[in-house]
Short mmCIF file of C-alpha atoms and ligand atoms in Angstrom, two decimals:
data_model
loop_
_atom_site.label_atom_id
_atom_site.label_comp_id
_atom_site.label_asym_id
_atom_site.label_seq_id
_atom_site.Cartn_x
_atom_site.Cartn_y
_atom_site.Cartn_z
CA MET A 27 20.06 -15.64 -108.51
CA ARG A 28 16.88 -12.85 -108.15
CA LEU A 29 14.58 -13.92 -110.78
CA MET A 30 11.28 -13.29 -111.68
CA MET A 31 8.57 -15.33 -113.62
CA LEU A 32 6.16 -13.36 -115.24
CA GLY A 33 2.97 -14.51 -117.43
CA PRO A 34 -0.71 -14.89 -117.62
CA PRO A 35 -2.42 -17.73 -115.25
CA GLY A 36 -1.72 -21.19 -116.16
CA ALA A 37 1.64 -19.43 -118.00
CA GLY A 38 3.33 -22.14 -116.40
CA LYS A 39 5.09 -20.05 -113.61
CA GLY A 40 4.88 -22.48 -110.95
CA THR A 41 5.60 -26.03 -113.61
CA ILE A 42 9.01 -24.19 -114.45
CA ALA A 43 10.07 -22.34 -110.72
CA LYS A 44 9.81 -26.04 -109.30
CA LYS A 45 12.47 -27.08 -112.31
CA LEU A 46 14.94 -24.27 -111.65
CA ILE A 47 14.86 -24.59 -107.62
CA ASP A 48 15.84 -28.20 -108.07
CA LYS A 49 18.98 -27.15 -110.19
CA TYR A 50 20.21 -23.99 -108.59
CA ALA A 51 18.66 -24.61 -105.23
CA VAL A 52 17.16 -21.36 -104.32
CA PRO A 53 13.79 -21.34 -102.75
CA GLN A 54 10.60 -20.53 -105.32
CA LEU A 55 7.92 -17.37 -103.82
CA SER A 56 4.76 -17.82 -105.04
CA THR A 57 2.36 -15.66 -103.35
CA GLY A 58 -0.51 -18.13 -104.18
CA ASP A 59 1.01 -20.52 -102.80
CA LEU A 60 1.65 -18.20 -99.81
CA LEU A 61 -2.02 -17.19 -99.69
CA ARG A 62 -3.60 -21.31 -100.53
CA ALA A 63 -1.99 -21.64 -97.22
CA ALA A 64 -3.62 -19.00 -94.93
CA VAL A 65 -6.69 -20.18 -96.29
CA LYS A 66 -6.20 -23.47 -95.64
CA GLU A 67 -5.17 -22.37 -92.35
CA GLY A 68 -8.43 -20.46 -91.76
CA THR A 69 -6.36 -17.25 -90.60
CA THR A 70 -7.97 -13.73 -90.84
CA LEU A 71 -6.04 -13.00 -93.78
CA GLY A 72 -6.75 -16.29 -95.62
CA LEU A 73 -10.51 -15.85 -95.00
CA GLU A 74 -10.55 -12.10 -96.25
CA ALA A 75 -8.27 -13.35 -99.59
CA LYS A 76 -10.26 -16.50 -100.28
CA LYS A 77 -13.29 -14.14 -101.34
CA PHE A 78 -10.84 -12.28 -104.31
CA MET A 79 -8.68 -15.86 -105.17
CA ASP A 80 -11.80 -17.42 -105.69
CA ALA A 81 -13.61 -14.80 -107.60
CA GLY A 82 -10.51 -14.64 -109.90
CA GLU A 83 -9.36 -11.03 -108.72
CA LEU A 84 -6.23 -10.00 -106.99
CA VAL A 85 -5.58 -9.64 -103.64
CA PRO A 86 -5.12 -6.35 -102.29
CA ASP A 87 -1.23 -4.76 -103.11
CA LYS A 88 -1.31 -4.34 -99.48
CA VAL A 89 -1.31 -7.89 -97.83
CA VAL A 90 0.88 -9.42 -100.51
CA ILE A 91 3.23 -7.22 -100.23
CA GLY A 92 3.52 -7.40 -96.33
CA LEU A 93 3.29 -11.33 -97.37
CA ILE A 94 6.58 -11.07 -99.19
CA LYS A 95 7.91 -8.23 -97.47
CA GLU A 96 8.47 -11.55 -94.40
CA ARG A 97 9.07 -14.27 -96.69
CA LEU A 98 11.87 -12.70 -98.01
CA ALA A 99 13.07 -11.40 -94.82
CA GLN A 100 13.88 -15.29 -94.62
CA ARG A 101 17.55 -16.76 -94.22
CA ASP A 102 17.33 -18.80 -97.04
CA CYS A 103 16.53 -16.12 -99.05
CA GLN A 104 19.85 -14.69 -98.86
CA LYS A 105 21.21 -16.25 -101.75
CA GLY A 106 18.69 -16.10 -103.99
CA PHE A 107 14.99 -16.48 -104.93
CA ILE A 108 12.62 -17.25 -107.78
CA LEU A 109 9.52 -14.67 -107.29
CA ASP A 110 6.27 -16.70 -108.96
CA GLY A 111 3.29 -14.53 -108.89
CA PHE A 112 4.46 -11.13 -107.62
CA PRO A 113 4.97 -8.77 -108.24
CA ARG A 114 1.18 -8.61 -110.69
CA THR A 115 0.68 -4.56 -110.15
CA LEU A 116 3.09 -1.72 -110.67
CA PRO A 117 2.70 -0.94 -106.98
CA GLN A 118 3.80 -3.84 -106.02
CA ALA A 119 6.76 -4.16 -108.70
CA GLU A 120 7.81 -0.27 -106.65
CA ALA A 121 7.39 -1.96 -103.63
CA LEU A 122 9.49 -4.24 -104.24
CA ALA A 123 11.92 -2.70 -105.90
CA LYS A 124 12.73 -1.06 -102.28
CA ILE A 125 13.36 -4.44 -100.99
CA THR A 126 15.70 -5.95 -103.75
CA THR A 127 16.47 -5.79 -107.32
CA LEU A 128 15.47 -8.52 -109.59
CA GLN A 129 18.33 -9.17 -112.25
CA ALA A 130 15.92 -10.78 -114.49
CA VAL A 131 12.44 -11.28 -115.38
CA ILE A 132 11.53 -14.63 -117.26
CA ASN A 133 7.82 -13.61 -119.39
CA LEU A 134 6.36 -16.44 -120.46
CA ASP A 135 4.28 -15.48 -123.52
CA VAL A 136 1.17 -18.47 -123.75
CA SER A 137 -2.76 -17.68 -125.68
CA ASP A 138 -5.54 -17.74 -123.87
CA GLU A 139 -6.79 -20.80 -126.07
CA GLU A 140 -3.64 -22.67 -124.08
CA VAL A 141 -4.25 -21.18 -120.95
CA ILE A 142 -7.84 -22.03 -120.53
CA VAL A 143 -6.74 -25.80 -121.90
CA ARG A 144 -4.11 -25.63 -119.25
CA LEU A 145 -5.88 -25.00 -116.42
CA SER A 146 -9.09 -26.64 -116.67
CA GLY A 147 -6.77 -29.57 -116.68
CA ARG A 148 -4.62 -29.06 -113.96
CA ARG A 149 -4.16 -30.96 -110.63
CA THR A 150 -2.11 -30.19 -107.79
CA CYS A 151 -1.07 -32.65 -104.87
CA ALA A 152 -2.11 -31.76 -101.52
CA LYS A 153 0.80 -32.89 -100.05
CA CYS A 154 3.81 -31.37 -101.87
CA GLY A 155 2.34 -29.10 -104.60
CA ALA A 156 3.36 -30.66 -107.11
CA ILE A 157 1.75 -29.92 -110.29
CA TYR A 158 0.48 -32.26 -113.30
CA HIS A 159 -1.93 -31.57 -115.72
CA VAL A 160 -4.82 -35.02 -117.28
CA ARG A 161 -3.52 -34.90 -120.50
CA ASN A 162 0.09 -32.70 -121.01
CA ILE A 163 1.53 -34.16 -117.44
CA PRO A 164 -0.53 -36.93 -115.94
CA PRO A 165 0.35 -38.60 -112.98
CA ARG A 166 1.67 -42.50 -113.49
CA THR A 167 -1.88 -42.96 -111.14
CA PRO A 168 -4.66 -40.71 -111.95
CA GLY A 169 -5.61 -38.90 -108.83
CA LYS A 170 -2.20 -39.78 -107.38
CA CYS A 171 0.63 -37.79 -106.96
CA ASP A 172 3.91 -39.73 -108.39
CA LYS A 173 6.07 -38.35 -105.49
CA ASP A 174 4.15 -39.06 -102.20
CA GLY A 175 0.55 -40.82 -103.76
CA ALA A 176 -1.36 -37.94 -101.94
CA ASP A 177 -4.36 -36.71 -103.65
CA LEU A 178 -4.51 -34.37 -106.18
CA PHE A 179 -7.24 -31.96 -106.54
CA GLN A 180 -8.49 -29.46 -108.92
CA ARG A 181 -8.46 -25.22 -107.66
CA ASP A 182 -11.14 -22.91 -106.71
CA ASP A 183 -10.23 -20.36 -108.98
CA ASP A 184 -9.94 -23.08 -112.09
CA LYS A 185 -13.68 -23.16 -113.57
CA GLU A 186 -14.17 -21.53 -115.88
CA GLU A 187 -15.96 -18.43 -114.88
CA ALA A 188 -13.05 -17.17 -112.27
CA ILE A 189 -10.29 -18.23 -115.51
CA ARG A 190 -11.88 -16.02 -117.65
CA ASN A 191 -11.71 -13.52 -114.90
CA ARG A 192 -8.42 -14.52 -114.06
CA LEU A 193 -7.47 -13.46 -118.09
CA ASN A 194 -9.41 -9.94 -118.17
CA VAL A 195 -7.18 -8.85 -114.78
CA TYR A 196 -3.70 -10.13 -115.75
CA ARG A 197 -4.56 -7.69 -119.13
CA ARG A 198 -5.64 -4.77 -117.35
CA GLN A 199 -3.61 -5.09 -113.98
CA THR A 200 -0.26 -7.03 -114.98
CA MET A 201 0.88 -6.93 -118.68
CA PRO A 202 1.26 -3.12 -117.99
CA LEU A 203 5.11 -4.97 -115.77
CA ILE A 204 6.05 -6.21 -119.55
CA ASP A 205 6.99 -2.75 -120.68
CA HIS A 206 8.09 -1.36 -116.66
CA TYR A 207 10.71 -4.41 -116.70
CA ARG A 208 11.33 -4.08 -120.78
CA ALA A 209 12.37 -0.78 -120.36
CA ALA A 210 14.41 -1.88 -117.07
CA GLY A 211 16.94 -4.07 -119.72
CA ILE A 212 15.61 -6.67 -117.63
CA LEU A 213 12.81 -8.68 -119.69
CA HIS A 214 13.55 -12.10 -121.41
CA ASP A 215 10.99 -13.37 -123.64
CA VAL A 216 10.34 -16.62 -123.70
CA ASP A 217 7.85 -19.28 -125.63
CA GLY A 218 5.65 -21.01 -122.89
CA ALA A 219 3.42 -22.83 -125.38
CA ALA A 220 6.40 -25.14 -125.90
CA GLY A 221 6.93 -27.80 -124.02
CA VAL A 222 8.13 -28.06 -120.15
CA ASP A 223 11.97 -29.19 -120.76
CA SER A 224 12.19 -26.69 -123.91
CA VAL A 225 10.98 -24.05 -121.40
CA THR A 226 13.75 -24.67 -119.08
CA ALA A 227 16.13 -25.14 -120.99
CA ALA A 228 15.13 -21.36 -122.40
CA SER A 229 15.10 -20.40 -119.26
CA VAL A 230 18.31 -21.98 -117.41
CA LYS A 231 20.07 -20.11 -120.84
CA ILE A 232 18.85 -17.07 -119.53
CA ILE A 233 19.44 -17.88 -116.00
CA GLU A 234 23.50 -18.39 -117.00
CA THR A 235 23.80 -14.55 -118.50
CA ILE A 236 22.87 -13.28 -114.93
CA LYS A 237 24.80 -15.50 -112.85
P1 AP5 B 1760 -1.31 -18.19 -108.62
O1 AP5 B 1760 -1.30 -18.86 -108.02
O2 AP5 B 1760 0.03 -17.44 -108.60
O3 AP5 B 1760 -2.18 -18.05 -110.11
P2 AP5 B 1760 -1.62 -17.69 -111.64
O4 AP5 B 1760 -0.73 -16.51 -111.77
O5 AP5 B 1760 -3.12 -17.24 -112.14
O6 AP5 B 1760 -0.74 -18.49 -111.96
P3 AP5 B 1760 -1.19 -20.46 -111.72
O7 AP5 B 1760 -0.52 -20.91 -110.91
O8 AP5 B 1760 -2.41 -20.36 -112.13
O9 AP5 B 1760 -0.32 -20.80 -113.60
P4 AP5 B 1760 1.13 -20.77 -113.43
O10 AP5 B 1760 1.33 -19.94 -114.59
O11 AP5 B 1760 1.77 -21.49 -112.12
O12 AP5 B 1760 1.17 -22.43 -114.49
P5 AP5 B 1760 1.41 -23.93 -113.87
O13 AP5 B 1760 2.62 -24.41 -113.96
O14 AP5 B 1760 0.60 -24.04 -112.55
O15 AP5 B 1760 -2.40 -16.94 -107.84
C1 AP5 B 1760 -4.04 -17.11 -107.73
C2 AP5 B 1760 -4.72 -16.18 -106.93
O16 AP5 B 1760 -3.65 -15.69 -105.91
C3 AP5 B 1760 -5.10 -14.64 -107.77
O17 AP5 B 1760 -5.43 -14.76 -109.01
C4 AP5 B 1760 -5.13 -13.87 -106.71
O18 AP5 B 1760 -6.36 -13.77 -106.39
C5 AP5 B 1760 -3.78 -14.28 -105.53
N1 AP5 B 1760 -2.84 -13.73 -106.09
C6 AP5 B 1760 -1.51 -15.20 -106.38
N2 AP5 B 1760 -0.45 -13.53 -106.36
C7 AP5 B 1760 -1.01 -12.14 -105.92
C8 AP5 B 1760 0.08 -11.20 -105.92
N3 AP5 B 1760 0.72 -10.42 -106.03
N4 AP5 B 1760 -0.98 -9.89 -106.04
C9 AP5 B 1760 -2.57 -9.66 -105.66
N5 AP5 B 1760 -3.30 -11.31 -105.76
C10 AP5 B 1760 -2.12 -12.19 -105.96
O19 AP5 B 1760 0.51 -24.86 -114.76
C11 AP5 B 1760 -0.84 -24.21 -115.39
C12 AP5 B 1760 -1.45 -26.22 -115.89
O20 AP5 B 1760 -0.51 -26.59 -117.24
C13 AP5 B 1760 -0.59 -27.27 -115.22
O21 AP5 B 1760 -1.55 -28.33 -115.22
C14 AP5 B 1760 0.65 -27.59 -116.14
O22 AP5 B 1760 0.72 -29.04 -115.56
C15 AP5 B 1760 0.38 -27.25 -117.47
N6 AP5 B 1760 1.50 -26.57 -117.76
C16 AP5 B 1760 2.84 -25.85 -117.17
N7 AP5 B 1760 3.60 -25.72 -118.74
C17 AP5 B 1760 3.72 -26.20 -119.54
C18 AP5 B 1760 3.83 -26.68 -120.37
N8 AP5 B 1760 5.15 -26.48 -120.84
N9 AP5 B 1760 3.49 -27.37 -121.34
C19 AP5 B 1760 2.08 -27.97 -121.10
N10 AP5 B 1760 1.60 -28.24 -120.17
C20 AP5 B 1760 2.23 -27.21 -118.90
#
């Protein structure tokens, strides 16, 4: 399976990708997670990327293309993968097409109002990356991960000003990918505003047509 999750920030790309990797046993390739790991490690790339990420801007194409190229070359990607947050510009899509061919793109459609509610309430596990929402998907114990008990944190780019900029950046730089992949005949629209179980079921239905 060679799948990509597309959608605005907070659409649920990571949440649904995590449900799908459990079912299909393929890796989730999230450029956001790869970049956050580089920031945490304090690498040169991470320090450079942090400035863009905190402001809600995209990290330069050359950097993320290099990261994903390296990740896709790893052995666990041979049986398939779910891309989450890449590509998000036309040059990134063109670079990806030179490495591999996507079978399907799932486009999660969610309103700006819902994005703001979701991102301002998102909490992430510092240890395993599990994603919660203080109201929609709360952990059993506030502030602690259900899976490993580690602390939950709020992302630096989930502040209102950065969220608004991320939405503008999405409209300007990422939305053109909707037409790009629709023209290629591989785009599938899914109502991302529905509950997690419904969105997962709709995504599974699409995957069953490409497997
Ligand atoms: P990235 O980490 O990719 O952020 P994003 O695209 O803005 O997406 P998010 O992770 O914020 O949201 P999501 O759609 O995964 O939603 P989630 O499942 O968490 O990128 C961060 C930054 O890194 C970028 O701004 C950029 O600087 C850089 N970057 C990354 N990739 C790049 C690239 N390719 N090129 C250049 N720069 C790049 O869900 C959100 C919340 O909603 C959670 O609380 C969740 O519990 C809840 N939720 C999810 N689904 C549902 C549902 N169905 N119903 C109710 N609540 C739900």
